[in-house]
Amino acid sequence: MKSFSLAVAMPLLLLVACGRAEPVEDLPSQEELAAAANAAAAKAMASAKADTPASRNYVNVERGFSITFPEGWEKDAAASNADGMVYQDPGAGADVRIFWQKKDGEQTLQQIVATVNEGSEGVSGDFVGDNEYRGTANDGEGNNVALRLMKQPDGSIVTASFVYPEMLSEQYQAMAERTLDSLRIFAPRDRTPEGAVPAAGSNAARP
């Protein structure tokens, strides 16, 4: 009886032993596990980038200027073209406009500023050297306007305006200053070797 029990048990013991003797090399190594984890992380990052809105930094290489728009604002495609861009704060009545304008005869920056400010109220501003103007005004329709004009070496003008409801000045005033501060000008593509754009730290307008 005892020998019969052992005879029955032997196949079971062999089966269990076989199950425990599975080759170690069939299991993933630490290196393989790490590679799989890195691949998963890279895939997640790629997916996150695909879901991220376009950069707020607008660079017009052909016209030679750049600016950073406020976060969450939306492009007004109908009002934008090859010379510039318009971004709006959805539902708030505020917008940023930046456009390039070719040189118009012998018109000075002072004359251009006077034209821009026509019809505005409470105009206040200063010239920074010969090639830049910073100012504020009211458009007479309940909106404040912050302006920055920069003259390029060839005489063309880049005008950036930040318009927002006067009643929301506390919310937008600092934002307007930061946005206009981010405006930079540099040599357009056709005036730069191989179309290179100068580094951000060296492309500020010089008086």
Short mmCIF file of C-alpha atoms in Angstrom, two decimals:
data_model
loop_
_atom_site.label_atom_id
_atom_site.label_comp_id
_atom_site.label_asym_id
_atom_site.label_seq_id
_atom_site.Cartn_x
_atom_site.Cartn_y
_atom_site.Cartn_z
CA MET A 1 0.00 0.00 0.00
CA LYS A 2 2.83 2.27 0.86
CA SER A 3 4.61 1.57 -2.40
CA PHE A 4 1.38 2.23 -4.28
CA SER A 5 1.05 5.66 -2.64
CA LEU A 6 4.59 6.58 -3.62
CA ALA A 7 3.97 5.42 -7.16
CA VAL A 8 0.95 7.72 -7.42
CA ALA A 9 2.74 10.64 -5.83
CA MET A 10 5.88 10.50 -7.98
CA PRO A 11 4.29 11.95 -11.15
CA LEU A 12 2.85 14.80 -9.08
CA LEU A 13 6.22 15.56 -7.53
CA LEU A 14 7.86 15.51 -10.95
CA LEU A 15 5.19 17.87 -12.31
CA VAL A 16 5.71 20.34 -9.45
CA ALA A 17 9.45 20.10 -9.85
CA CYS A 18 9.17 20.77 -13.54
CA GLY A 19 7.03 23.85 -12.82
CA ARG A 20 9.64 25.23 -10.42
CA ALA A 21 12.49 24.50 -12.77
CA GLU A 22 11.38 27.03 -15.40
CA PRO A 23 14.55 28.54 -16.94
CA VAL A 24 15.51 31.90 -15.45
CA GLU A 25 16.54 33.25 -18.84
CA ASP A 26 12.87 33.24 -19.96
CA LEU A 27 12.06 35.97 -17.42
CA PRO A 28 12.78 39.63 -18.37
CA SER A 29 16.06 41.00 -17.04
CA GLN A 30 16.40 44.23 -15.07
CA GLU A 31 17.79 45.90 -18.20
CA GLU A 32 14.81 44.78 -20.27
CA LEU A 33 12.38 45.97 -17.62
CA ALA A 34 14.15 49.37 -17.49
CA ALA A 35 14.08 49.65 -21.29
CA ALA A 36 10.37 48.88 -21.34
CA ALA A 37 9.71 51.50 -18.65
CA ASN A 38 11.73 54.10 -20.58
CA ALA A 39 9.84 53.30 -23.77
CA ALA A 40 6.52 53.71 -21.97
CA ALA A 41 7.64 57.04 -20.48
CA ALA A 42 8.80 58.30 -23.90
CA LYS A 43 5.47 57.32 -25.43
CA ALA A 44 3.59 59.17 -22.68
CA MET A 45 5.73 62.30 -23.21
CA ALA A 46 5.14 62.17 -26.96
CA SER A 47 1.40 61.88 -26.37
CA ALA A 48 1.47 64.82 -23.94
CA LYS A 49 3.33 66.97 -26.46
CA ALA A 50 0.77 66.11 -29.12
CA ASP A 51 -1.99 67.36 -26.81
CA THR A 52 -0.15 70.57 -25.86
CA PRO A 53 -1.38 73.81 -27.53
CA ALA A 54 0.92 75.53 -29.97
CA SER A 55 3.66 77.69 -28.52
CA ARG A 56 2.73 81.19 -27.36
CA ASN A 57 5.93 82.49 -28.96
CA TYR A 58 5.24 84.04 -32.36
CA VAL A 59 8.28 84.52 -34.60
CA ASN A 60 7.97 86.15 -38.01
CA VAL A 61 11.28 85.30 -39.65
CA GLU A 62 10.37 86.94 -42.94
CA ARG A 63 9.61 90.31 -41.33
CA GLY A 64 12.14 90.12 -38.51
CA PHE A 65 10.25 90.24 -35.20
CA SER A 66 8.90 88.06 -32.40
CA ILE A 67 6.56 88.35 -29.41
CA THR A 68 5.09 86.12 -26.70
CA PHE A 69 1.30 86.11 -26.41
CA PRO A 70 -0.54 85.61 -23.09
CA GLU A 71 -1.32 82.03 -22.12
CA GLY A 72 -4.75 80.75 -23.12
CA TRP A 73 -5.36 83.38 -25.79
CA GLU A 74 -6.59 82.33 -29.22
CA LYS A 75 -5.40 83.31 -32.68
CA ASP A 76 -7.78 85.38 -34.82
CA ALA A 77 -6.97 83.74 -38.15
CA ALA A 78 -9.22 86.07 -40.15
CA ALA A 79 -7.35 89.17 -38.92
CA SER A 80 -3.85 87.66 -39.24
CA ASN A 81 -1.64 87.57 -42.33
CA ALA A 82 1.97 87.29 -43.46
CA ASP A 83 2.77 90.68 -41.93
CA GLY A 84 1.52 89.94 -38.43
CA MET A 85 -0.82 88.28 -36.00
CA VAL A 86 -3.84 88.99 -33.77
CA TYR A 87 -4.57 87.06 -30.58
CA GLN A 88 -7.69 87.46 -28.44
CA ASP A 89 -8.70 86.66 -24.88
CA PRO A 90 -11.88 84.60 -25.49
CA GLY A 91 -14.97 86.42 -24.28
CA ALA A 92 -13.11 89.26 -22.56
CA GLY A 93 -12.86 91.85 -25.32
CA ALA A 94 -9.07 92.13 -25.13
CA ASP A 95 -6.61 91.52 -27.94
CA VAL A 96 -2.97 91.84 -28.96
CA ARG A 97 -2.06 92.95 -32.48
CA ILE A 98 1.43 92.98 -33.92
CA PHE A 99 2.14 93.95 -37.52
CA TRP A 100 5.03 94.92 -39.74
CA GLN A 101 4.76 97.95 -42.03
CA LYS A 102 7.23 98.74 -44.79
CA LYS A 103 9.02 102.08 -44.86
CA ASP A 104 6.75 104.85 -46.07
CA GLY A 105 8.90 107.44 -47.79
CA GLU A 106 10.85 109.62 -45.38
CA GLN A 107 8.26 109.48 -42.59
CA THR A 108 9.87 109.61 -39.14
CA LEU A 109 8.90 107.49 -36.18
CA GLN A 110 7.49 110.59 -34.52
CA GLN A 111 5.18 111.19 -37.49
CA ILE A 112 4.06 107.56 -37.49
CA VAL A 113 3.27 107.71 -33.76
CA ALA A 114 1.24 110.88 -34.30
CA THR A 115 -0.78 109.10 -36.99
CA VAL A 116 -1.34 106.03 -34.81
CA ASN A 117 -2.58 108.17 -31.93
CA GLU A 118 -5.05 110.17 -34.01
CA GLY A 119 -8.52 110.03 -32.48
CA SER A 120 -7.27 108.59 -29.21
CA GLU A 121 -7.74 110.20 -25.82
CA GLY A 122 -5.41 110.55 -22.86
CA VAL A 123 -2.33 109.82 -24.97
CA SER A 124 0.85 109.44 -22.93
CA GLY A 125 4.18 108.02 -24.02
CA ASP A 126 7.92 108.38 -24.49
CA PHE A 127 10.45 107.79 -27.22
CA VAL A 128 13.31 105.45 -26.35
CA GLY A 129 16.18 106.72 -28.46
CA ASP A 130 15.38 107.24 -32.13
CA ASN A 131 13.94 103.83 -32.92
CA GLU A 132 11.35 103.00 -30.26
CA TYR A 133 8.17 104.39 -28.73
CA ARG A 134 6.22 103.19 -25.68
CA GLY A 135 2.87 104.70 -24.79
CA THR A 136 -0.71 104.34 -23.61
CA ALA A 137 -4.02 105.87 -24.66
CA ASN A 138 -7.78 105.38 -24.57
CA ASP A 139 -9.59 104.65 -27.83
CA GLY A 140 -12.65 106.69 -26.82
CA GLU A 141 -14.80 103.54 -26.72
CA GLY A 142 -14.02 102.42 -23.19
CA ASN A 143 -10.78 100.58 -24.00
CA ASN A 144 -7.23 101.24 -22.89
CA VAL A 145 -4.49 100.81 -25.47
CA ALA A 146 -0.85 100.01 -24.69
CA LEU A 147 1.52 100.62 -27.62
CA ARG A 148 5.06 99.75 -28.58
CA LEU A 149 6.52 100.75 -31.95
CA MET A 150 10.00 99.68 -33.06
CA LYS A 151 11.83 100.93 -36.14
CA GLN A 152 13.98 98.46 -38.02
CA PRO A 153 17.29 99.44 -39.65
CA ASP A 154 15.68 99.58 -43.13
CA GLY A 155 13.06 102.05 -41.87
CA SER A 156 10.14 99.59 -41.64
CA ILE A 157 8.02 99.68 -38.48
CA VAL A 158 6.77 96.92 -36.17
CA THR A 159 3.71 98.01 -34.18
CA ALA A 160 2.38 96.04 -31.22
CA SER A 161 -0.83 97.06 -29.44
CA PHE A 162 -2.56 95.55 -26.43
CA VAL A 163 -6.22 96.64 -26.16
CA TYR A 164 -8.36 95.85 -23.13
CA PRO A 165 -11.54 97.17 -21.43
CA GLU A 166 -10.81 100.14 -19.19
CA MET A 167 -12.89 98.61 -16.40
CA LEU A 168 -10.53 95.62 -16.35
CA SER A 169 -7.32 97.65 -16.04
CA GLU A 170 -6.28 95.92 -12.82
CA GLN A 171 -6.44 92.56 -14.55
CA TYR A 172 -4.73 93.49 -17.81
CA GLN A 173 -2.30 96.35 -17.19
CA ALA A 174 0.64 94.26 -15.97
CA MET A 175 -0.10 91.62 -18.60
CA ALA A 176 0.02 94.27 -21.32
CA GLU A 177 3.42 95.49 -20.11
CA ARG A 178 4.87 91.96 -20.03
CA THR A 179 3.55 91.18 -23.49
CA LEU A 180 4.93 94.34 -25.06
CA ASP A 181 8.22 93.85 -23.20
CA SER A 182 8.60 90.52 -25.02
CA LEU A 183 8.64 92.19 -28.46
CA ARG A 184 11.97 91.77 -30.24
CA ILE A 185 13.18 92.76 -33.70
CA PHE A 186 16.00 91.21 -35.73
CA ALA A 187 17.23 91.09 -39.30
CA PRO A 188 14.65 89.54 -41.66
CA ARG A 189 15.49 86.26 -43.36
CA ASP A 190 16.56 87.89 -46.63
CA ARG A 191 19.09 90.08 -44.79
CA THR A 192 20.58 87.30 -42.64
CA PRO A 193 23.21 84.77 -43.81
CA GLU A 194 21.37 81.52 -44.66
CA GLY A 195 18.23 82.92 -43.02
CA ALA A 196 19.57 82.52 -39.50
CA VAL A 197 17.68 84.23 -36.67
CA PRO A 198 19.81 85.91 -33.95
CA ALA A 199 19.62 84.53 -30.42
CA ALA A 200 16.86 85.97 -28.25
CA GLY A 201 19.34 87.77 -26.02
CA SER A 202 20.85 89.73 -28.90
CA ASN A 203 17.86 90.73 -30.99
CA ALA A 204 16.50 93.64 -28.97
CA ALA A 205 16.20 96.92 -30.81
CA ARG A 206 19.01 99.36 -30.21
CA PRO A 207 18.40 103.09 -30.03
#
